[in-house]
PDB file of C-alpha atoms and ligand atoms in Angstrom:
ATOM      1  CA  MET A 281     -16.836  -7.413 -52.917  1.00  0.00           C
ATOM      2  CA  ASN A 282     -13.568  -7.914 -54.770  1.00  0.00           C
ATOM      3  CA  VAL A 283     -13.894 -10.358 -57.643  1.00  0.00           C
ATOM      4  CA  LEU A 284     -11.021 -12.392 -59.096  1.00  0.00           C
ATOM      5  CA  VAL A 285     -11.536 -14.109 -62.458  1.00  0.00           C
ATOM      6  CA  LEU A 286      -9.034 -16.891 -63.058  1.00  0.00           C
ATOM      7  CA  PHE A 287      -9.237 -17.307 -66.802  1.00  0.00           C
ATOM      8  CA  ALA A 288      -8.010 -20.505 -68.469  1.00  0.00           C
ATOM      9  CA  HIS A 289      -8.003 -20.989 -72.242  1.00  0.00           C
ATOM     10  CA  PRO A 290      -5.045 -22.728 -73.908  1.00  0.00           C
ATOM     11  CA  ARG A 291      -5.744 -21.311 -77.371  1.00  0.00           C
ATOM     12  CA  ILE A 292      -7.024 -17.771 -76.894  1.00  0.00           C
ATOM     13  CA  ASP A 293      -6.058 -17.031 -80.516  1.00  0.00           C
ATOM     14  CA  ARG A 294      -8.779 -19.475 -81.612  1.00  0.00           C
ATOM     15  CA  SER A 295     -11.371 -18.454 -79.033  1.00  0.00           C
ATOM     16  CA  GLU A 296     -14.642 -16.974 -80.286  1.00  0.00           C
ATOM     17  CA  VAL A 297     -16.510 -16.461 -77.046  1.00  0.00           C
ATOM     18  CA  ASN A 298     -14.150 -16.615 -74.069  1.00  0.00           C
ATOM     19  CA  VAL A 299     -12.037 -13.902 -75.578  1.00  0.00           C
ATOM     20  CA  VAL A 300     -15.103 -11.650 -75.580  1.00  0.00           C
ATOM     21  CA  LEU A 301     -16.120 -12.667 -72.053  1.00  0.00           C
ATOM     22  CA  ALA A 302     -12.580 -12.100 -70.760  1.00  0.00           C
ATOM     23  CA  ARG A 303     -12.529  -8.615 -72.272  1.00  0.00           C
ATOM     24  CA  THR A 304     -15.915  -7.954 -70.672  1.00  0.00           C
ATOM     25  CA  ALA A 305     -14.739  -8.997 -67.219  1.00  0.00           C
ATOM     26  CA  THR A 306     -11.532  -6.965 -67.494  1.00  0.00           C
ATOM     27  CA  ALA A 307     -13.524  -3.791 -68.186  1.00  0.00           C
ATOM     28  CA  ILE A 308     -15.523  -3.963 -64.945  1.00  0.00           C
ATOM     29  CA  ASP A 309     -14.232  -1.894 -62.009  1.00  0.00           C
ATOM     30  CA  GLY A 310     -13.610  -4.126 -59.016  1.00  0.00           C
ATOM     31  CA  VAL A 311     -12.947  -7.208 -61.159  1.00  0.00           C
ATOM     32  CA  THR A 312      -9.391  -8.482 -61.664  1.00  0.00           C
ATOM     33  CA  LEU A 313      -8.810 -10.987 -64.450  1.00  0.00           C
ATOM     34  CA  VAL A 314      -5.761 -13.229 -64.435  1.00  0.00           C
ATOM     35  CA  ASP A 315      -5.000 -15.031 -67.698  1.00  0.00           C
ATOM     36  CA  LEU A 316      -3.436 -18.222 -66.347  1.00  0.00           C
ATOM     37  CA  TYR A 317      -2.104 -19.516 -69.690  1.00  0.00           C
ATOM     38  CA  ALA A 318      -0.465 -16.136 -70.357  1.00  0.00           C
ATOM     39  CA  GLU A 319       1.114 -16.071 -66.870  1.00  0.00           C
ATOM     40  CA  TYR A 320       2.180 -19.707 -66.788  1.00  0.00           C
ATOM     41  CA  PRO A 321       2.774 -20.924 -70.366  1.00  0.00           C
ATOM     42  CA  THR A 322       5.109 -23.651 -69.074  1.00  0.00           C
ATOM     43  CA  PHE A 323       2.776 -24.682 -66.226  1.00  0.00           C
ATOM     44  CA  GLU A 324       5.252 -23.533 -63.571  1.00  0.00           C
ATOM     45  CA  ILE A 325       2.786 -21.994 -61.202  1.00  0.00           C
ATOM     46  CA  ASP A 326       4.088 -19.687 -58.482  1.00  0.00           C
ATOM     47  CA  VAL A 327       2.100 -21.215 -55.622  1.00  0.00           C
ATOM     48  CA  GLU A 328       3.021 -18.638 -52.999  1.00  0.00           C
ATOM     49  CA  ARG A 329       2.099 -15.765 -55.293  1.00  0.00           C
ATOM     50  CA  GLU A 330      -1.237 -17.379 -56.158  1.00  0.00           C
ATOM     51  CA  GLN A 331      -2.084 -18.076 -52.525  1.00  0.00           C
ATOM     52  CA  HIS A 332      -1.145 -14.535 -51.611  1.00  0.00           C
ATOM     53  CA  ARG A 333      -3.313 -13.146 -54.404  1.00  0.00           C
ATOM     54  CA  LEU A 334      -6.403 -15.033 -53.195  1.00  0.00           C
ATOM     55  CA  ALA A 335      -6.353 -13.171 -49.883  1.00  0.00           C
ATOM     56  CA  ASP A 336      -7.492  -9.949 -51.570  1.00  0.00           C
ATOM     57  CA  TYR A 337     -10.678 -11.387 -53.090  1.00  0.00           C
ATOM     58  CA  ASP A 338     -14.113 -12.396 -51.834  1.00  0.00           C
ATOM     59  CA  VAL A 339     -15.287 -14.064 -55.047  1.00  0.00           C
ATOM     60  CA  ILE A 340     -13.206 -16.456 -57.162  1.00  0.00           C
ATOM     61  CA  VAL A 341     -14.518 -17.142 -60.674  1.00  0.00           C
ATOM     62  CA  PHE A 342     -13.036 -19.915 -62.798  1.00  0.00           C
ATOM     63  CA  GLN A 343     -13.709 -18.788 -66.380  1.00  0.00           C
ATOM     64  CA  HIS A 344     -12.984 -21.387 -69.057  1.00  0.00           C
ATOM     65  CA  PRO A 345     -14.343 -23.446 -71.929  1.00  0.00           C
ATOM     66  CA  VAL A 346     -15.661 -26.900 -70.991  1.00  0.00           C
ATOM     67  CA  TYR A 347     -12.986 -29.388 -72.054  1.00  0.00           C
ATOM     68  CA  TRP A 348     -13.745 -33.075 -71.657  1.00  0.00           C
ATOM     69  CA  TYR A 349     -16.601 -32.291 -69.236  1.00  0.00           C
ATOM     70  CA  SER A 350     -14.231 -30.337 -67.017  1.00  0.00           C
ATOM     71  CA  CYS A 351     -11.700 -27.504 -67.210  1.00  0.00           C
ATOM     72  CA  PRO A 352      -8.506 -27.014 -69.261  1.00  0.00           C
ATOM     73  CA  ALA A 353      -5.415 -28.653 -67.762  1.00  0.00           C
ATOM     74  CA  LEU A 354      -3.718 -25.550 -66.355  1.00  0.00           C
ATOM     75  CA  LEU A 355      -6.680 -24.695 -64.153  1.00  0.00           C
ATOM     76  CA  LYS A 356      -6.636 -28.230 -62.740  1.00  0.00           C
ATOM     77  CA  GLU A 357      -2.893 -27.828 -62.150  1.00  0.00           C
ATOM     78  CA  TRP A 358      -3.604 -24.546 -60.377  1.00  0.00           C
ATOM     79  CA  MET A 359      -6.122 -26.302 -58.099  1.00  0.00           C
ATOM     80  CA  ASP A 360      -3.740 -29.202 -57.449  1.00  0.00           C
ATOM     81  CA  LEU A 361      -0.891 -26.932 -56.388  1.00  0.00           C
ATOM     82  CA  VAL A 362      -2.490 -23.806 -54.933  1.00  0.00           C
ATOM     83  CA  LEU A 363      -5.258 -25.344 -52.819  1.00  0.00           C
ATOM     84  CA  GLU A 364      -2.809 -26.864 -50.380  1.00  0.00           C
ATOM     85  CA  HIS A 365      -3.462 -28.674 -47.138  1.00  0.00           C
ATOM     86  CA  GLY A 366      -2.962 -26.229 -44.290  1.00  0.00           C
ATOM     87  CA  PHE A 367      -3.789 -23.307 -46.582  1.00  0.00           C
ATOM     88  CA  ALA A 368      -7.120 -24.155 -48.187  1.00  0.00           C
ATOM     89  CA  TYR A 369      -8.299 -27.155 -46.184  1.00  0.00           C
ATOM     90  CA  GLY A 370      -7.389 -29.392 -43.271  1.00  0.00           C
ATOM     91  CA  GLU A 371      -5.898 -28.234 -40.002  1.00  0.00           C
ATOM     92  CA  GLY A 372      -5.244 -24.502 -40.148  1.00  0.00           C
ATOM     93  CA  GLY A 373      -6.478 -24.393 -43.740  1.00  0.00           C
ATOM     94  CA  THR A 374      -8.875 -21.508 -43.423  1.00  0.00           C
ATOM     95  CA  ALA A 375      -7.524 -19.013 -45.994  1.00  0.00           C
ATOM     96  CA  LEU A 376     -10.550 -19.367 -48.268  1.00  0.00           C
ATOM     97  CA  GLU A 377     -13.265 -19.682 -45.652  1.00  0.00           C
ATOM     98  CA  GLY A 378     -16.482 -17.850 -46.584  1.00  0.00           C
ATOM     99  CA  LYS A 379     -15.352 -16.848 -50.067  1.00  0.00           C
ATOM    100  CA  VAL A 380     -17.684 -17.476 -53.012  1.00  0.00           C
ATOM    101  CA  MET A 381     -16.630 -19.621 -55.966  1.00  0.00           C
ATOM    102  CA  PHE A 382     -18.207 -20.571 -59.267  1.00  0.00           C
ATOM    103  CA  ASN A 383     -17.318 -21.615 -62.817  1.00  0.00           C
ATOM    104  CA  ALA A 384     -18.201 -19.296 -65.705  1.00  0.00           C
ATOM    105  CA  VAL A 385     -18.065 -21.696 -68.616  1.00  0.00           C
ATOM    106  CA  THR A 386     -18.771 -22.045 -72.297  1.00  0.00           C
ATOM    107  CA  ALA A 387     -19.855 -25.413 -73.681  1.00  0.00           C
ATOM    108  CA  GLY A 388     -19.856 -26.664 -77.234  1.00  0.00           C
ATOM    109  CA  ALA A 389     -23.000 -28.721 -76.744  1.00  0.00           C
ATOM    110  CA  ARG A 390     -26.558 -27.454 -76.503  1.00  0.00           C
ATOM    111  CA  ARG A 391     -28.379 -27.213 -73.180  1.00  0.00           C
ATOM    112  CA  GLU A 392     -30.755 -30.089 -74.037  1.00  0.00           C
ATOM    113  CA  VAL A 393     -27.777 -32.405 -74.606  1.00  0.00           C
ATOM    114  CA  TYR A 394     -26.796 -31.750 -70.990  1.00  0.00           C
ATOM    115  CA  SER A 395     -29.851 -33.478 -69.532  1.00  0.00           C
ATOM    116  CA  HIS A 396     -30.885 -36.847 -68.196  1.00  0.00           C
ATOM    117  CA  ASP A 397     -32.635 -37.667 -71.478  1.00  0.00           C
ATOM    118  CA  GLY A 398     -30.026 -35.936 -73.652  1.00  0.00           C
ATOM    119  CA  GLY A 399     -26.831 -37.306 -75.187  1.00  0.00           C
ATOM    120  CA  TYR A 400     -24.624 -36.564 -72.169  1.00  0.00           C
ATOM    121  CA  SER A 401     -27.034 -38.113 -69.584  1.00  0.00           C
ATOM    122  CA  TYR A 402     -26.191 -35.493 -66.954  1.00  0.00           C
ATOM    123  CA  GLU A 403     -26.756 -31.810 -66.457  1.00  0.00           C
ATOM    124  CA  LEU A 404     -23.752 -29.501 -66.743  1.00  0.00           C
ATOM    125  CA  LYS A 405     -23.789 -28.837 -62.994  1.00  0.00           C
ATOM    126  CA  ASP A 406     -23.462 -32.587 -62.374  1.00  0.00           C
ATOM    127  CA  PHE A 407     -20.134 -32.631 -64.219  1.00  0.00           C
ATOM    128  CA  PHE A 408     -18.939 -29.833 -61.934  1.00  0.00           C
ATOM    129  CA  VAL A 409     -19.514 -31.682 -58.667  1.00  0.00           C
ATOM    130  CA  PRO A 410     -15.704 -32.026 -58.185  1.00  0.00           C
ATOM    131  CA  PHE A 411     -15.474 -28.214 -58.144  1.00  0.00           C
ATOM    132  CA  GLU A 412     -18.443 -27.967 -55.790  1.00  0.00           C
ATOM    133  CA  GLN A 413     -16.982 -30.458 -53.344  1.00  0.00           C
ATOM    134  CA  SER A 414     -13.511 -28.894 -53.598  1.00  0.00           C
ATOM    135  CA  ALA A 415     -15.033 -25.535 -52.699  1.00  0.00           C
ATOM    136  CA  ARG A 416     -16.899 -27.109 -49.783  1.00  0.00           C
ATOM    137  CA  LEU A 417     -13.723 -28.753 -48.495  1.00  0.00           C
ATOM    138  CA  CYS A 418     -12.110 -25.309 -48.636  1.00  0.00           C
ATOM    139  CA  ARG A 419     -15.059 -23.916 -46.633  1.00  0.00           C
ATOM    140  CA  MET A 420     -16.140 -21.799 -49.594  1.00  0.00           C
ATOM    141  CA  ARG A 421     -19.644 -21.163 -50.903  1.00  0.00           C
ATOM    142  CA  TYR A 422     -20.106 -22.722 -54.348  1.00  0.00           C
ATOM    143  CA  LEU A 423     -22.598 -21.511 -56.943  1.00  0.00           C
ATOM    144  CA  PRO A 424     -23.523 -23.764 -59.884  1.00  0.00           C
ATOM    145  CA  PRO A 425     -21.975 -22.863 -63.275  1.00  0.00           C
ATOM    146  CA  PHE A 426     -22.821 -19.733 -65.213  1.00  0.00           C
ATOM    147  CA  ALA A 427     -22.923 -21.219 -68.688  1.00  0.00           C
ATOM    148  CA  LEU A 428     -23.141 -20.383 -72.346  1.00  0.00           C
ATOM    149  CA  TYR A 429     -24.276 -23.485 -74.233  1.00  0.00           C
ATOM    150  CA  ALA A 430     -23.696 -24.182 -77.942  1.00  0.00           C
ATOM    151  CA  ALA A 431     -20.989 -21.547 -77.720  1.00  0.00           C
ATOM    152  CA  GLY A 432     -19.921 -21.943 -81.332  1.00  0.00           C
ATOM    153  CA  HIS A 433     -23.399 -20.907 -82.498  1.00  0.00           C
ATOM    154  CA  ALA A 434     -23.974 -18.126 -79.981  1.00  0.00           C
ATOM    155  CA  ARG A 435     -22.987 -15.280 -82.257  1.00  0.00           C
ATOM    156  CA  ASP A 436     -24.943 -16.530 -85.312  1.00  0.00           C
ATOM    157  CA  GLU A 437     -27.998 -17.182 -83.191  1.00  0.00           C
ATOM    158  CA  ASP A 438     -27.827 -13.726 -81.596  1.00  0.00           C
ATOM    159  CA  ARG A 439     -27.257 -15.108 -78.091  1.00  0.00           C
ATOM    160  CA  LEU A 440     -23.744 -13.823 -77.465  1.00  0.00           C
ATOM    161  CA  ASP A 441     -24.669 -10.228 -76.621  1.00  0.00           C
ATOM    162  CA  ASP A 442     -27.300 -11.378 -74.111  1.00  0.00           C
ATOM    163  CA  HIS A 443     -24.759 -13.621 -72.430  1.00  0.00           C
ATOM    164  CA  VAL A 444     -22.131 -10.892 -72.331  1.00  0.00           C
ATOM    165  CA  ASN A 445     -24.705  -8.536 -70.781  1.00  0.00           C
ATOM    166  CA  ALA A 446     -25.685 -11.173 -68.235  1.00  0.00           C
ATOM    167  CA  TYR A 447     -22.006 -11.733 -67.320  1.00  0.00           C
ATOM    168  CA  THR A 448     -21.551  -7.979 -66.895  1.00  0.00           C
ATOM    169  CA  ALA A 449     -24.678  -7.774 -64.742  1.00  0.00           C
ATOM    170  CA  LEU A 450     -23.585 -10.736 -62.622  1.00  0.00           C
ATOM    171  CA  LEU A 451     -20.023  -9.513 -62.023  1.00  0.00           C
ATOM    172  CA  SER A 452     -21.158  -5.929 -61.384  1.00  0.00           C
ATOM    173  CA  ALA A 453     -23.811  -7.069 -58.907  1.00  0.00           C
ATOM    174  CA  LEU A 454     -21.217  -9.157 -57.072  1.00  0.00           C
ATOM    175  CA  VAL A 455     -18.801  -6.211 -56.919  1.00  0.00           C
ATOM    176  CA  GLU A 456     -21.555  -3.916 -55.671  1.00  0.00           C
ATOM    177  CA  ASP A 457     -22.929  -6.422 -53.168  1.00  0.00           C
ATOM    178  CA  ARG A 458     -26.272  -6.565 -54.964  1.00  0.00           C
ATOM    179  CA  PHE A 459     -26.261 -10.285 -55.624  1.00  0.00           C
ATOM    180  CA  ASP A 460     -28.379 -12.696 -53.585  1.00  0.00           C
ATOM    181  CA  ILE A 461     -25.785 -15.377 -52.944  1.00  0.00           C
ATOM    182  CA  ASP A 462     -27.997 -17.322 -50.506  1.00  0.00           C
ATOM    183  CA  GLN A 463     -30.688 -17.717 -53.134  1.00  0.00           C
ATOM    184  CA  ALA A 464     -28.224 -18.607 -55.914  1.00  0.00           C
ATOM    185  CA  GLU A 465     -26.716 -21.268 -53.652  1.00  0.00           C
ATOM    186  CA  SER A 466     -30.048 -22.816 -52.757  1.00  0.00           C
ATOM    187  CA  GLY A 467     -31.969 -22.110 -55.940  1.00  0.00           C
ATOM    188  CA  GLY A 468     -29.849 -23.893 -58.548  1.00  0.00           C
ATOM    189  CA  GLY A 469     -27.338 -21.245 -59.450  1.00  0.00           C
ATOM    190  CA  VAL A 470     -26.726 -18.240 -61.577  1.00  0.00           C
ATOM    191  CA  SER A 471     -27.642 -19.406 -65.068  1.00  0.00           C
ATOM    192  CA  GLY A 472     -31.393 -19.114 -64.787  1.00  0.00           C
ATOM    193  CA  GLY A 473     -33.379 -16.303 -63.212  1.00  0.00           C
ATOM    194  CA  LEU A 474     -30.391 -13.975 -62.991  1.00  0.00           C
ATOM    195  CA  ASP A 475     -32.650 -10.918 -62.809  1.00  0.00           C
ATOM    196  CA  GLU A 476     -34.257 -12.208 -59.630  1.00  0.00           C
ATOM    197  CA  LEU A 477     -30.859 -12.761 -58.042  1.00  0.00           C
ATOM    198  CA  ILE A 478     -29.623  -9.255 -58.697  1.00  0.00           C
ATOM    199  CA  VAL A 479     -31.083  -7.038 -56.083  1.00  0.00           C
ATOM    200  CA  ALA A 480     -31.946  -3.591 -57.372  1.00  0.00           C
ATOM    201  CA  GLU A 481     -29.824  -0.750 -56.107  1.00  0.00           C
ATOM    202  CA  VAL A 482     -31.312   1.069 -53.171  1.00  0.00           C
ATOM    203  CA  GLU A 483     -31.655   4.754 -54.037  1.00  0.00           C
TER     204      GLU A 483
HETATM  205  C1  FMN B 514     -10.199 -30.314 -76.150  1.00  0.00           C
HETATM  206  C2  FMN B 514     -11.636 -29.907 -76.206  1.00  0.00           C
HETATM  207  C3  FMN B 514     -12.563 -30.569 -75.421  1.00  0.00           C
HETATM  208  C4  FMN B 514     -13.910 -30.166 -75.421  1.00  0.00           C
HETATM  209  N1  FMN B 514     -14.788 -30.814 -74.599  1.00  0.00           N
HETATM  210  C5  FMN B 514     -16.077 -30.400 -74.548  1.00  0.00           C
HETATM  211  C6  FMN B 514     -16.994 -31.020 -73.639  1.00  0.00           C
HETATM  212  O1  FMN B 514     -16.665 -31.934 -72.888  1.00  0.00           O
HETATM  213  N2  FMN B 514     -18.269 -30.557 -73.626  1.00  0.00           N
HETATM  214  C7  FMN B 514     -18.688 -29.530 -74.432  1.00  0.00           C
HETATM  215  O2  FMN B 514     -19.868 -29.144 -74.348  1.00  0.00           O
HETATM  216  N3  FMN B 514     -17.834 -28.919 -75.297  1.00  0.00           N
HETATM  217  C8  FMN B 514     -16.547 -29.330 -75.377  1.00  0.00           C
HETATM  218  N4  FMN B 514     -15.662 -28.705 -76.213  1.00  0.00           N
HETATM  219  C9  FMN B 514     -16.115 -27.500 -76.959  1.00  0.00           C
HETATM  220  C10 FMN B 514     -15.652 -26.219 -76.247  1.00  0.00           C
HETATM  221  O3  FMN B 514     -16.184 -26.153 -74.957  1.00  0.00           O
HETATM  222  C11 FMN B 514     -16.048 -24.996 -77.064  1.00  0.00           C
HETATM  223  O4  FMN B 514     -15.391 -25.064 -78.294  1.00  0.00           O
HETATM  224  C12 FMN B 514     -15.660 -23.724 -76.311  1.00  0.00           C
HETATM  225  O5  FMN B 514     -16.452 -23.567 -75.170  1.00  0.00           O
HETATM  226  C13 FMN B 514     -15.837 -22.497 -77.189  1.00  0.00           C
HETATM  227  O6  FMN B 514     -15.263 -21.392 -76.525  1.00  0.00           O
HETATM  228  P1  FMN B 514     -14.131 -20.497 -77.233  1.00  0.00           P
HETATM  229  O7  FMN B 514     -14.750 -19.928 -78.474  1.00  0.00           O
HETATM  230  O8  FMN B 514     -13.785 -19.449 -76.241  1.00  0.00           O
HETATM  231  O9  FMN B 514     -12.966 -21.424 -77.526  1.00  0.00           O
HETATM  232  C14 FMN B 514     -14.325 -29.106 -76.265  1.00  0.00           C
HETATM  233  C15 FMN B 514     -13.382 -28.465 -77.100  1.00  0.00           C
HETATM  234  C16 FMN B 514     -12.058 -28.865 -77.081  1.00  0.00           C
HETATM  235  C17 FMN B 514     -11.069 -28.160 -77.959  1.00  0.00           C
END
């Protein structure tokens, strides 16, 4: 499958983890990464070009840091403008039908904070329900977020390499059609049990 990573980070010069993850995605054959803030620094999105680009891909990944329990502004702008009625949803809006979509995110807070008993009262996937429902409206298949928690501590705590490897494994398996999308959809997503979701290559 062809994988498109729409990457959104407004301050890549200050990024510690997304910059590494973006480089990782770019290096994988079959994955195309688009740096939205680099392409549209003034927020003037070329809607036709973006809609046209989507046609070539089976998997759309929104890669971004979690900002205010959601995504950076340009990605929201992209959704507002590109996912038009008649293109992505509504009558005749079938351009995205059957494609897979998920958010690959980094969060400042720790996993336990994103829980019913933690400081944020909800799990990370609960904050991403607007993305899930948007994907559904566009007749896409939505997988819960692939997340790196406590991103600012990941390197010091020796978790960054594991996450980078998991991202590589996930994107490669998607490209090579070795990823069990049905199970990821029904079994709570791609963050836990990734190994079980990547089907070994048949010799
Ligand atoms: C404007 C802004 C809003 C943020 N909002 C959240 C948030 O809602 N939840 C959270 O866990 N982290 C939040 N953070 C922390 C970022 O998610 C974290 O710094 C980022 O994922 C680290 O990735 P980077 O090194 O690529 O920048 C926020 C950071 C900024 C600058």
